[in-house]
XYZ file of C-alpha atoms in Angstrom:
597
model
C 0.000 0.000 0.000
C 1.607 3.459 -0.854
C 1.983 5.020 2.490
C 0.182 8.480 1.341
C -2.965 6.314 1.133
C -2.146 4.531 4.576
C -0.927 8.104 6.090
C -4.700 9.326 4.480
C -6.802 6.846 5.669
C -5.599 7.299 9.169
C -7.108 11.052 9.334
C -10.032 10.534 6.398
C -11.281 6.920 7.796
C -12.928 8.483 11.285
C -14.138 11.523 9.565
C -16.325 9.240 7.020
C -17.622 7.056 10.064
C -18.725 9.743 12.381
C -20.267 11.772 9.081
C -21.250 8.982 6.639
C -24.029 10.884 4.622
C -21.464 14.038 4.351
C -18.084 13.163 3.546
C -16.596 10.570 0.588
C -13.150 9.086 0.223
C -11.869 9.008 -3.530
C -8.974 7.380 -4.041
C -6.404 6.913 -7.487
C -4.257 4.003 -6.975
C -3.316 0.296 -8.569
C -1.769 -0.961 -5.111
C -2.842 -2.151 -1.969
C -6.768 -2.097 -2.984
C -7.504 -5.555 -1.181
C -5.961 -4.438 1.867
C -7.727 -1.291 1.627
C -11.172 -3.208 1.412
C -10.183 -5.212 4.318
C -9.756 -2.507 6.477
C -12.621 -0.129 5.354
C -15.296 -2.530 4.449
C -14.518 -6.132 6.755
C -13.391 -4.468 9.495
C -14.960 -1.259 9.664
C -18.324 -1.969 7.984
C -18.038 1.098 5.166
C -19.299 0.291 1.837
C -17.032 0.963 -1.451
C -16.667 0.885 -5.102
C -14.311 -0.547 -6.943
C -13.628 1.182 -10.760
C -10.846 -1.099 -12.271
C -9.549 0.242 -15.859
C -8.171 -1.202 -18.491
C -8.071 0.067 -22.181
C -11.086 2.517 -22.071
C -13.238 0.390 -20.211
C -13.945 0.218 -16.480
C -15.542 -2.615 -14.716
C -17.457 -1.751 -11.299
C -17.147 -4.020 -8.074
C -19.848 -3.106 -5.113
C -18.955 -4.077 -1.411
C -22.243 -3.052 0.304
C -24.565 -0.422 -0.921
C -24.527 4.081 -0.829
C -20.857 3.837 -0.975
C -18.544 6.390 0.931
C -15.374 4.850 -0.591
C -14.671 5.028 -4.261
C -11.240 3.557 -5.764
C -10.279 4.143 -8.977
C -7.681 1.359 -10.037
C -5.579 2.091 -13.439
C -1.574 2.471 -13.478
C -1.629 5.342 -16.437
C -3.708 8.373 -16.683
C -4.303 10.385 -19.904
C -1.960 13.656 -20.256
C -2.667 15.759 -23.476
C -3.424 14.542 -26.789
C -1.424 15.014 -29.886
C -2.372 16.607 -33.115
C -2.779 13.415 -34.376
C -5.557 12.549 -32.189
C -4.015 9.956 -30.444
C -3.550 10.488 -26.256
C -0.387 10.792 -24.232
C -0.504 8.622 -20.876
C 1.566 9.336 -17.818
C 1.684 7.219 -14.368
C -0.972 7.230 -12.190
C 0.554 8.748 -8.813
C -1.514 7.401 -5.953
C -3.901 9.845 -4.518
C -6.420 10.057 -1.765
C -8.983 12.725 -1.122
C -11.688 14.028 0.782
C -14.928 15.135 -0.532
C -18.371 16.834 0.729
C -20.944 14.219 -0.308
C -23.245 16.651 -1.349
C -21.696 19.043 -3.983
C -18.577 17.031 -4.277
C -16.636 19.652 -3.393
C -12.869 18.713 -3.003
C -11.943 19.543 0.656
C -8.037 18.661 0.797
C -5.926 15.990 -1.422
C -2.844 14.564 -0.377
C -0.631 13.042 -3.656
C 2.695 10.923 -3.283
C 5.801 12.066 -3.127
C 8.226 10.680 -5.481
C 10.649 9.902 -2.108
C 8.223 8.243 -0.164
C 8.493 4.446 0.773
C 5.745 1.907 0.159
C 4.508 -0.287 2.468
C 4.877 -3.895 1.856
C 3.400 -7.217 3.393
C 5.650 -9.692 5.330
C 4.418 -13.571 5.095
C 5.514 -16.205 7.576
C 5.688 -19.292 8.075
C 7.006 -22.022 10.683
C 10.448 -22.904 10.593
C 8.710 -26.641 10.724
C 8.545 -27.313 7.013
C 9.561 -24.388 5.896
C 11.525 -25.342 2.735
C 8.970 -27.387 1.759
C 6.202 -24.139 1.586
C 9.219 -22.281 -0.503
C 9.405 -24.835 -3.317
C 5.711 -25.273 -3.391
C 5.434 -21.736 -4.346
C 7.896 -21.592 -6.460
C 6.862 -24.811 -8.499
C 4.104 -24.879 -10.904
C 0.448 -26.577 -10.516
C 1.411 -29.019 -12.959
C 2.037 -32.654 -13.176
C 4.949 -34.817 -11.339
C 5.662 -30.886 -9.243
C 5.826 -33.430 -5.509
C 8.514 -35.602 -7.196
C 10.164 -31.773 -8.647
C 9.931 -30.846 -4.380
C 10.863 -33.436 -3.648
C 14.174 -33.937 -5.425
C 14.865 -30.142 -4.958
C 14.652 -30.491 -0.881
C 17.719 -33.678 -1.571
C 19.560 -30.810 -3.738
C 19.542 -28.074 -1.057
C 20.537 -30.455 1.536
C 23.757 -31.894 -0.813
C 24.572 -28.122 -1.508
C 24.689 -27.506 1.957
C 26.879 -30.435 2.978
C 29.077 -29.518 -0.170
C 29.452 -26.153 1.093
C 30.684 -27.336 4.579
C 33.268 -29.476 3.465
C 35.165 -26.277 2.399
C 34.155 -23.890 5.366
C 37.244 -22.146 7.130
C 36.940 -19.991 10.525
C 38.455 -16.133 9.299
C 41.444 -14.874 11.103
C 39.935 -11.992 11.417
C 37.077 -10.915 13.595
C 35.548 -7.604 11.045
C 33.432 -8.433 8.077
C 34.541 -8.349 4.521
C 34.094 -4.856 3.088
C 33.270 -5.761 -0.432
C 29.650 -4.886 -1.809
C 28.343 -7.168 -4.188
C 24.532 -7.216 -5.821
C 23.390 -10.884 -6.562
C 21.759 -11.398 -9.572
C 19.173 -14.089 -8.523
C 18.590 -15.596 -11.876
C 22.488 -14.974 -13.907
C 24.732 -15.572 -11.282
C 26.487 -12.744 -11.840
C 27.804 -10.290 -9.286
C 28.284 -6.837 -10.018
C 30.347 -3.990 -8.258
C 32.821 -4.118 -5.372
C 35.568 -6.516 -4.855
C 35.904 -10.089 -5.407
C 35.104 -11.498 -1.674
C 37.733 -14.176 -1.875
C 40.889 -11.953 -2.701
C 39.557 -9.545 -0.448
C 39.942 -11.717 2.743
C 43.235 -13.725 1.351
C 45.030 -9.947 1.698
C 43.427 -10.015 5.010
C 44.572 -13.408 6.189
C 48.345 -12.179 5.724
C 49.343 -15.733 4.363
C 48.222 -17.896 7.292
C 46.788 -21.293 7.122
C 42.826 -21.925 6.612
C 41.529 -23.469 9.871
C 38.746 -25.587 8.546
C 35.639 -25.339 10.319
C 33.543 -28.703 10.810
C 29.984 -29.116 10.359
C 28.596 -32.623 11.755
C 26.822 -33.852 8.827
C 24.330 -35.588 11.118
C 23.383 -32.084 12.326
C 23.209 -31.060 8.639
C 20.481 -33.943 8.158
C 18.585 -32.916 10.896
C 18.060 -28.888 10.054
C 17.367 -30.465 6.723
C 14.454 -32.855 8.311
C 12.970 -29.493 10.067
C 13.179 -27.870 6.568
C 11.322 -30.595 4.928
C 9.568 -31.624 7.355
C 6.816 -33.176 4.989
C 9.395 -34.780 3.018
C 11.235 -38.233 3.355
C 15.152 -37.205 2.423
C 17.137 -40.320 1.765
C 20.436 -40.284 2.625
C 22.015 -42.302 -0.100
C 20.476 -39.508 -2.705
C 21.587 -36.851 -1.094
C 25.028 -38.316 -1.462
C 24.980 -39.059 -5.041
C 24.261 -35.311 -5.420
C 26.729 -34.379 -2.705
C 29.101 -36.453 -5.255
C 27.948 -34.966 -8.411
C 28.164 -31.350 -7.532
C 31.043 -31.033 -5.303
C 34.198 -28.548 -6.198
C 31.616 -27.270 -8.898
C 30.949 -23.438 -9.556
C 27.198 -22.591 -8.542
C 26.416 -21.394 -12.603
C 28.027 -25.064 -13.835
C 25.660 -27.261 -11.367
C 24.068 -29.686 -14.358
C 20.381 -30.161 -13.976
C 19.259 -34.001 -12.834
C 17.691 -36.060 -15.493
C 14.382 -36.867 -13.537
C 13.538 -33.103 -13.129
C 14.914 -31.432 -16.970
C 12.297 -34.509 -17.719
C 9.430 -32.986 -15.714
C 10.103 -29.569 -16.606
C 9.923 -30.312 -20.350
C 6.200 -31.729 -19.844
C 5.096 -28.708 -18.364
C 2.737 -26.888 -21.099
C 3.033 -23.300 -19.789
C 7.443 -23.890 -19.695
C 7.261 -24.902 -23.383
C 5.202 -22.609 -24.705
C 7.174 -19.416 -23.620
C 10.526 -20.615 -24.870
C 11.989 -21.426 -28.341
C 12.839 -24.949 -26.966
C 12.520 -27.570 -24.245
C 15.899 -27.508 -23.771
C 15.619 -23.272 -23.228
C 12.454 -24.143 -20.666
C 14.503 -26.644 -18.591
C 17.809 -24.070 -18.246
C 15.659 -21.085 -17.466
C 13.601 -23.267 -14.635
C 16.661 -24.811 -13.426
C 18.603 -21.653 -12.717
C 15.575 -20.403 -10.493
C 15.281 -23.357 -8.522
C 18.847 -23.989 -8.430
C 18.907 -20.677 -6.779
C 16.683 -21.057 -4.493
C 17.882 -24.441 -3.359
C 21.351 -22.422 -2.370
C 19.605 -20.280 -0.466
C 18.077 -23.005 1.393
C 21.111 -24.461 1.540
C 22.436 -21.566 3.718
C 19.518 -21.833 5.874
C 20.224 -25.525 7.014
C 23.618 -25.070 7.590
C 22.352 -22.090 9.726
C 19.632 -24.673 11.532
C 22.490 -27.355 12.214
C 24.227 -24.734 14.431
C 20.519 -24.198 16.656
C 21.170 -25.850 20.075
C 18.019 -26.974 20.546
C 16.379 -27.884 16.940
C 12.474 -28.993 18.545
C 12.370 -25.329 20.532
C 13.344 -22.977 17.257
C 10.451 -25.630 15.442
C 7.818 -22.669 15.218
C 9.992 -19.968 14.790
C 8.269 -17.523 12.230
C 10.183 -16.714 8.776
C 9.917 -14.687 5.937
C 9.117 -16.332 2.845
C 11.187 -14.395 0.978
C 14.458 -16.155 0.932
C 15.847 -14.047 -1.581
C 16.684 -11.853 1.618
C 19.989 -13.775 1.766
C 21.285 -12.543 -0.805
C 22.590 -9.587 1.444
C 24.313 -12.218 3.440
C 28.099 -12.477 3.975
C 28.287 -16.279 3.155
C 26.247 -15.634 0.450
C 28.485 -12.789 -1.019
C 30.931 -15.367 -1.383
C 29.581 -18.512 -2.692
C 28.180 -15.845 -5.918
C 31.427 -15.836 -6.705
C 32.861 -19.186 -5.703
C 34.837 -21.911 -7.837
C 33.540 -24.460 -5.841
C 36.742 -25.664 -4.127
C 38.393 -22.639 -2.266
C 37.559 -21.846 1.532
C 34.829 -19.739 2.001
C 35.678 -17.789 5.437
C 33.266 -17.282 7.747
C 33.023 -14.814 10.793
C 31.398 -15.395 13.852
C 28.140 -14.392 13.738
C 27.679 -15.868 10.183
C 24.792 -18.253 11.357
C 23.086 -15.613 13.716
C 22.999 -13.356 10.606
C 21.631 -15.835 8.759
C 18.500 -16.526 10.703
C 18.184 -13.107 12.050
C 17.521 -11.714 8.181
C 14.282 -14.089 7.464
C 12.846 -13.254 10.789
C 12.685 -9.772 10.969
C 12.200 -9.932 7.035
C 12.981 -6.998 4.922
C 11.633 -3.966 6.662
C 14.843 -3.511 8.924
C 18.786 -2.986 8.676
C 20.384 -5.027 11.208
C 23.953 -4.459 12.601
C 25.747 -7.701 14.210
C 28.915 -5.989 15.390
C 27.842 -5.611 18.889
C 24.229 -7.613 18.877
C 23.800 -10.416 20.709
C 20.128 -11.075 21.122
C 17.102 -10.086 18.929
C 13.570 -10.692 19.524
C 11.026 -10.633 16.701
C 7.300 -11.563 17.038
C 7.250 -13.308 20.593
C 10.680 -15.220 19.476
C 14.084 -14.005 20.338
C 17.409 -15.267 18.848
C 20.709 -15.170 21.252
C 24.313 -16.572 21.090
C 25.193 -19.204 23.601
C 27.570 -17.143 25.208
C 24.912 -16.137 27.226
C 25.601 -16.980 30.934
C 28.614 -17.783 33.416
C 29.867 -21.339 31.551
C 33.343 -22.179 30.954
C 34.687 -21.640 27.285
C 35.739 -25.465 26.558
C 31.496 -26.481 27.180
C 30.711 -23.746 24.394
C 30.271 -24.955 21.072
C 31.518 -21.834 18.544
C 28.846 -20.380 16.113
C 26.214 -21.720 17.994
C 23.050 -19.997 18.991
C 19.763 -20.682 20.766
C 15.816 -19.602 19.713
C 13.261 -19.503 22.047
C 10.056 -17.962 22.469
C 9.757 -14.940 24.264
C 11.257 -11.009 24.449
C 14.149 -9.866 26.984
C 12.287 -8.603 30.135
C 14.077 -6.074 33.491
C 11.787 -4.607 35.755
C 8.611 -4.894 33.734
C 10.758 -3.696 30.366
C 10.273 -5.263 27.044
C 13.360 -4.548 24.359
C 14.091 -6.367 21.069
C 17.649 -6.210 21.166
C 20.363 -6.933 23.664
C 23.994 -5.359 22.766
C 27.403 -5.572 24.368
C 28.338 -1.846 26.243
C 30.593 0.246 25.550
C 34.364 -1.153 25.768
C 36.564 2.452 25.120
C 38.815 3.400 27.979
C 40.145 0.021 29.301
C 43.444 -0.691 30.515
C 45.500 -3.966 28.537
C 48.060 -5.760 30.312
C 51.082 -6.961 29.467
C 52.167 -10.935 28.471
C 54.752 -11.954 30.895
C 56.894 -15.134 30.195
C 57.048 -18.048 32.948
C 59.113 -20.422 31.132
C 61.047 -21.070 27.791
C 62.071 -24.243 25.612
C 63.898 -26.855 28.219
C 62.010 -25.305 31.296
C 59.477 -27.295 33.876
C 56.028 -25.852 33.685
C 53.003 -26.668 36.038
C 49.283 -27.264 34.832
C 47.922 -23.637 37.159
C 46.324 -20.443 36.804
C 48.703 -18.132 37.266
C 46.400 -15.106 37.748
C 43.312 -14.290 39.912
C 40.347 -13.142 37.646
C 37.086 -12.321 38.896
C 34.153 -11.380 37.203
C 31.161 -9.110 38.997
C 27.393 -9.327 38.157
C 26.530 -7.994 34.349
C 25.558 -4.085 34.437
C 22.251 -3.683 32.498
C 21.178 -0.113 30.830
C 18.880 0.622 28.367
C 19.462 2.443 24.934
C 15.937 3.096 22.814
C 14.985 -0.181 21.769
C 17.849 -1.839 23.404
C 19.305 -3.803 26.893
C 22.602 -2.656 26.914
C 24.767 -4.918 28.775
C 28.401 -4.889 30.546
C 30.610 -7.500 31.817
C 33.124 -6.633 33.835
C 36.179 -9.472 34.232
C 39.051 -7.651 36.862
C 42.175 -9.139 36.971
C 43.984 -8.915 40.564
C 47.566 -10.194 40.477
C 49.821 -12.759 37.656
C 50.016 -9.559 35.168
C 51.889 -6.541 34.833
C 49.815 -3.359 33.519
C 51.494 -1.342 30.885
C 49.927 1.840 32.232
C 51.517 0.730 35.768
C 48.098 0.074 37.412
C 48.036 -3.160 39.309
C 44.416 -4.309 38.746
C 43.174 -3.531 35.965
C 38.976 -4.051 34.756
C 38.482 -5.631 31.289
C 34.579 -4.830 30.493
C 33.144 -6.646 27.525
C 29.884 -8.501 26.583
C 28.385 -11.515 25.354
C 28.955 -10.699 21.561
C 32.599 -10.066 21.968
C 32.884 -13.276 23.906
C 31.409 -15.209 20.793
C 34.198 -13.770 18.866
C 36.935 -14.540 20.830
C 35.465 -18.498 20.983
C 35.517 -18.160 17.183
C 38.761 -19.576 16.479
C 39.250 -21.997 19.459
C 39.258 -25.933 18.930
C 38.466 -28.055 21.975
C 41.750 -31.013 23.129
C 40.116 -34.600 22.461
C 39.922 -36.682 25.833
C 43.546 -38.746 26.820
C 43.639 -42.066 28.925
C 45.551 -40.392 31.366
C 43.941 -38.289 34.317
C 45.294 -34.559 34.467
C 45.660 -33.230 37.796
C 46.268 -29.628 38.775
C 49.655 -28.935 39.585
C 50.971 -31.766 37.144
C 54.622 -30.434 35.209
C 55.831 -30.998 31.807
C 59.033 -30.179 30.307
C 58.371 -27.871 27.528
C 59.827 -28.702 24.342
C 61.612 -26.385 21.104
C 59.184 -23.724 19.972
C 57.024 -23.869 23.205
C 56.830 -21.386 25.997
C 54.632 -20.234 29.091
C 52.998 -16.872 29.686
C 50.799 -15.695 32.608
C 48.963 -12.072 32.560
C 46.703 -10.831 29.523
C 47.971 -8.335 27.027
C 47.404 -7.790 23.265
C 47.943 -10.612 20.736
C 50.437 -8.670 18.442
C 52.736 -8.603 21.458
C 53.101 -12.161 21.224
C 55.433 -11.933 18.323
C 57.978 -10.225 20.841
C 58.363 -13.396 23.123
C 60.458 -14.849 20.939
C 58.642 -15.781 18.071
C 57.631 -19.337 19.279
C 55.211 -21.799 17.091
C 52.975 -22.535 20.480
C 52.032 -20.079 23.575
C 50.157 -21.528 26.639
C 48.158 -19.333 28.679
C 48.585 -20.305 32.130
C 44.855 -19.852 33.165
C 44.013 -23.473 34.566
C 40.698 -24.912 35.705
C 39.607 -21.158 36.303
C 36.799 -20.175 33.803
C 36.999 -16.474 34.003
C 41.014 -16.880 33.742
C 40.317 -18.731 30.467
C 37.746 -16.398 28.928
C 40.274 -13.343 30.217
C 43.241 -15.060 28.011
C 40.392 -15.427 25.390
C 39.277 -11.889 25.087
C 43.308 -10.840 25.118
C 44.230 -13.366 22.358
C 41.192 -12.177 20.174
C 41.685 -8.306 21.664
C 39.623 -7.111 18.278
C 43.329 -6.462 16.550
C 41.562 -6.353 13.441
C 41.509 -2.763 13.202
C 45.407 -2.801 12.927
C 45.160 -5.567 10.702
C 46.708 -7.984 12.762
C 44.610 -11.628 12.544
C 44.405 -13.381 15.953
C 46.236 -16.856 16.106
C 44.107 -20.188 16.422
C 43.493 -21.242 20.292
C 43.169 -25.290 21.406
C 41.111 -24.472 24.581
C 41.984 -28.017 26.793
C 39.213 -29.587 28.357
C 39.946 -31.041 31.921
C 39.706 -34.689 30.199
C 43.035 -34.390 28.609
C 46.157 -33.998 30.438
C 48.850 -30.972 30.161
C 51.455 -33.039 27.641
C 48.505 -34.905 25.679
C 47.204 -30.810 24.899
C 50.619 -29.484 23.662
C 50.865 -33.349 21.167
C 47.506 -32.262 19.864
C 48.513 -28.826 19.041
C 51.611 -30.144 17.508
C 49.146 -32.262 15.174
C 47.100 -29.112 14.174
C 49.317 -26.417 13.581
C 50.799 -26.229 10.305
C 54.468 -25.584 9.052
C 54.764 -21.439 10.177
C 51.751 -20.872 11.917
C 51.616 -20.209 15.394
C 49.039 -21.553 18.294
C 47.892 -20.902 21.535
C 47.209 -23.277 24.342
C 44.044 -22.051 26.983
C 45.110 -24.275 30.057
């Protein structure tokens, strides 16, 4: 509806109830005309007339009788008319006004402006079965369409476990400043840089840490998708076979459905061939099975999969074009790592529930509520870093509540103005080192604030003694929030259990390449203790310690360009020396690690 008519209605609407026999509502428009009779005529019980034209002649619809509403429905007007006889149209601009019943005597008009926005419908649907409600309104009423569904749903869920065979965590914690514009039907990008070489300059050389999907997780946001739908493994790994290390524009169309496309009377009749029909239908559901593909991979990070069930999304998936991972698989060759950031899978989500009708920005967000639902990381609470699975995130219904408050958004508070510590080395190559914390950390109750539509919220981790300050302050407060504690998880990998039983205080000698620190300063200062392949944080069996080293390791560097090193956070099943032979295993030839005791 254009919003002059909805901005109209609002003031003409009571004016015609109170004084029905005295004042009339004429409007000019082509848009919004059923939503107009819903809310004038269903709801409010005022009859109108409908004048729809096309090509000189005008066709009347009556809801109720003595009408007080008259809509005149045609997208070009007539202008002037040439010598020749023959009339000049222009564009109808939508127009509302009020009359006196009586003499119709115009008694004010208000016209668009060509600046003004239009206001547009969101649909939504369950999360339940939610793929299944896109391709069934994207495939045609005609024969064999389930089977068409039905091998599209296997397609999207083969893309998406093709796609997360070449994921890899980004060394760096901003988001890729190219600007692309997705062509939804050419596969073309246009403007901006190319996404990949934009991040490799970024990456300064350093290895790809992949980033693991379970595939059994993949099959299961893929059963919520389809929820109507029986997806058969084996076929989703022929597919997964036939289209892997393949550019999205070279993915071949499957036999069964270029078969059913071809039968389809209304496909063959607009193009010059069958073959034509089956291309030009392929490429739009190929598309759209990508962008489902995003979405399940988004799904397969949810926590709890039944609970997120009813969540309500847009059914526009289109929206995802705007993505980051989306940026990049437009222009991906099918076999390089596509780098994701942290919030990758929030975003994801996020974009089809609010829909279209707001810009959203993730650098600081870590909760948003949309229609009774709200979407959070699961950094929310006091756990210790090594239970914390990175990129994960929990729905659930409800909106963030203080003190009889509603807000849609919770955000992290404002971090300027803290003191850093400095990194202070316990023990080089050769030296006995003992499994400890070398630093007391503690960690106060989260301040809460408000900011418009927002909970702000501030965590404040102090650190007592094990550190030296580099402003010469001997405690020092390190305030951050839930977001920035999703980050600095983002490029941590969890120690696999040992069959020995690590006990606090335990020593190891430490071998070439491997030192000790205690304190918490910024991760380019690493490179001045010596230049060693591993770093362990001495921050043992302390949870606050750990996410302290955390925050200083990923200290948001990326401004400087500096990318943080990977962290293996040790879980207390594996033992100090079985931690460092696992890091050993990772790290590659140049890179170097840190170990989160």
């Amino acid at each position: 509806m254009p919003s002059v008519i909805f901005r109209g209605l609002l003031s003409m609407l009571p004016l015609v109830q109170h004084f029905p026999e005295e004042r009339l509502i004429h409007l000019e428009t082509d848009r919004g005309v059923c939503s107009i009779i819903t809310w004038a005529h269903n709801i409010l019980g005022l009859p109108i007339l409908v004048r729809l034209h096309d090509s000189g002649k005008i066709v009347e619809y009556h809801f109720g009788s003595s009408e007080v509403i008259i809509i005149d429905v045609r997208s070009k007007v007539q202008e002037s008319v040439l010598p020749s006889g023959e009339p000049t149209m222009r564009h109808s601009l939508p127009t509302i006004t009020l009359l006196e019943s009586s003499g119709k005597e115009r008694l004010f008009t208000m016209v668009e402006e060509p600046d003004e926005d239009v206001i547009d419908a969101t649909f939504k649907t369950p999360a339940c079965g939610y793929g299944s409600k896109i391709f069934n309104a994207e495939v045609s009423l005609e024969d064999g369409r389930e089977r068409v569904i039905t091998e599209m749903a296997h397609i999207a869920t083969a893309f998406a476990i093709c796609i997360s065979k070449v994921l890899s965590v980004s060394s760096n914690g901003a988001p890729s400043t190219a600007s692309v514009a997705v062509n939804a039907l050419s596969d073309t990008v246009s403007g901006g840089v190319d996404v990949e070489d934009d991040r490799s300059v970024r990456d300064e050389g350093r290895s790809p840490l992949a980033y693991e999907v379970s595939k059994t997780r993949i099959y299961e946001a893929a059963t919520l998708l389809f929820h109507d739908l029986k997806l058969m493994r084996k076929k989703v790994d022929q597919y997964v076979v036939k289209y892997s290390e393949r550019p999205v524009s070279e993915l071949p169309i499957p036999e069964v459905i270029s078969a059913m496309i071809q039968s389809w009377p209304e496909r063959g009749t607009c193009m010059t061939s069958e073959d034509a029909a089956s291309v030009a239908e392929w490429s739009r559901l190929r598309q759209i099975a990508m962008q489902l593909s995003t979405l399940i991979l988004a799904f397969a990070h949810v926590t709890d999969l039944h609970a997120a069930s009813g969540l309500p999304l847009c059914q526009f998936p289109h929206l995802l074009y705007g993505t980051d991972l989306f940026k990049q698989i437009a222009t991906w060759g099918g076999s390089k790592p596509l780098q994701i950031k942290s919030d990758v899978w929030f975003e994801l989500i996020v974009q089809l529930t609010i829909g279209h009708t707001t810009e959203t920005s993730f650098e600081t967000t870590c909760l948003i509520s949309a229609r009774g639902w709200s979407i959070f990381l699961n950094t929310f609470g006091d756990a210790d870093p090594s239970y914390i699975d990175p990129g994960f995130l929990a729905i659930k219904k409800g909106v963030p509540c203080r003190n009889g408050v509603w807000k849609h958004r919770v955000i992290d508070g404002p971090n300027q103005g803290r003191d850093h510590l400095a990194w202070k080395l316990e023990a080089s190559p050769g030296e006995s080192v003992a499994l400890s914390c070398a630093a007391t950390v503690t960690c106060g109750a989260p301040l809460v604030g408000e900011s418009e539509d927002n909970f702000v919220v501030s965590i404040r981790v102090q650190t007592a003694d094990g550190g030296v300050s580099d402003s010469g302050t001997p405690n020092t407060i390190r305030r951050t929030g839930y977001s920035e504690l999703a980050k600095a998880l983002w490029r941590t990998q969890r120690s696999k259990p040992c069959q020995h039983h690590p006990q606090l205080g335990e020593k190891v000698i430490l071998e070439p390449g491997v030192i000790a620190v205690s304190g918490f300063g910024h991760c380019k200062d690493m490179k001045d203790l010596g230049g060693s392949d591993i770093i362990i944080c001495l921050s043992a069996c302390d949870p606050t310690a750990r996410w302290r080293a955390l925050l200083s390791i990923a200290c948001q560097s990326t401004a400087g360009g500096y990318g943080y090193p990977p962290v293996m956070l040790r879980r207390r099943d594996c033992c100090f020396a079985c931690v460092i032979q696992q890091t050993w295993q990772k790290a590659a030839p140049g890179d170097t690690w840190c170990i989160v005791l």
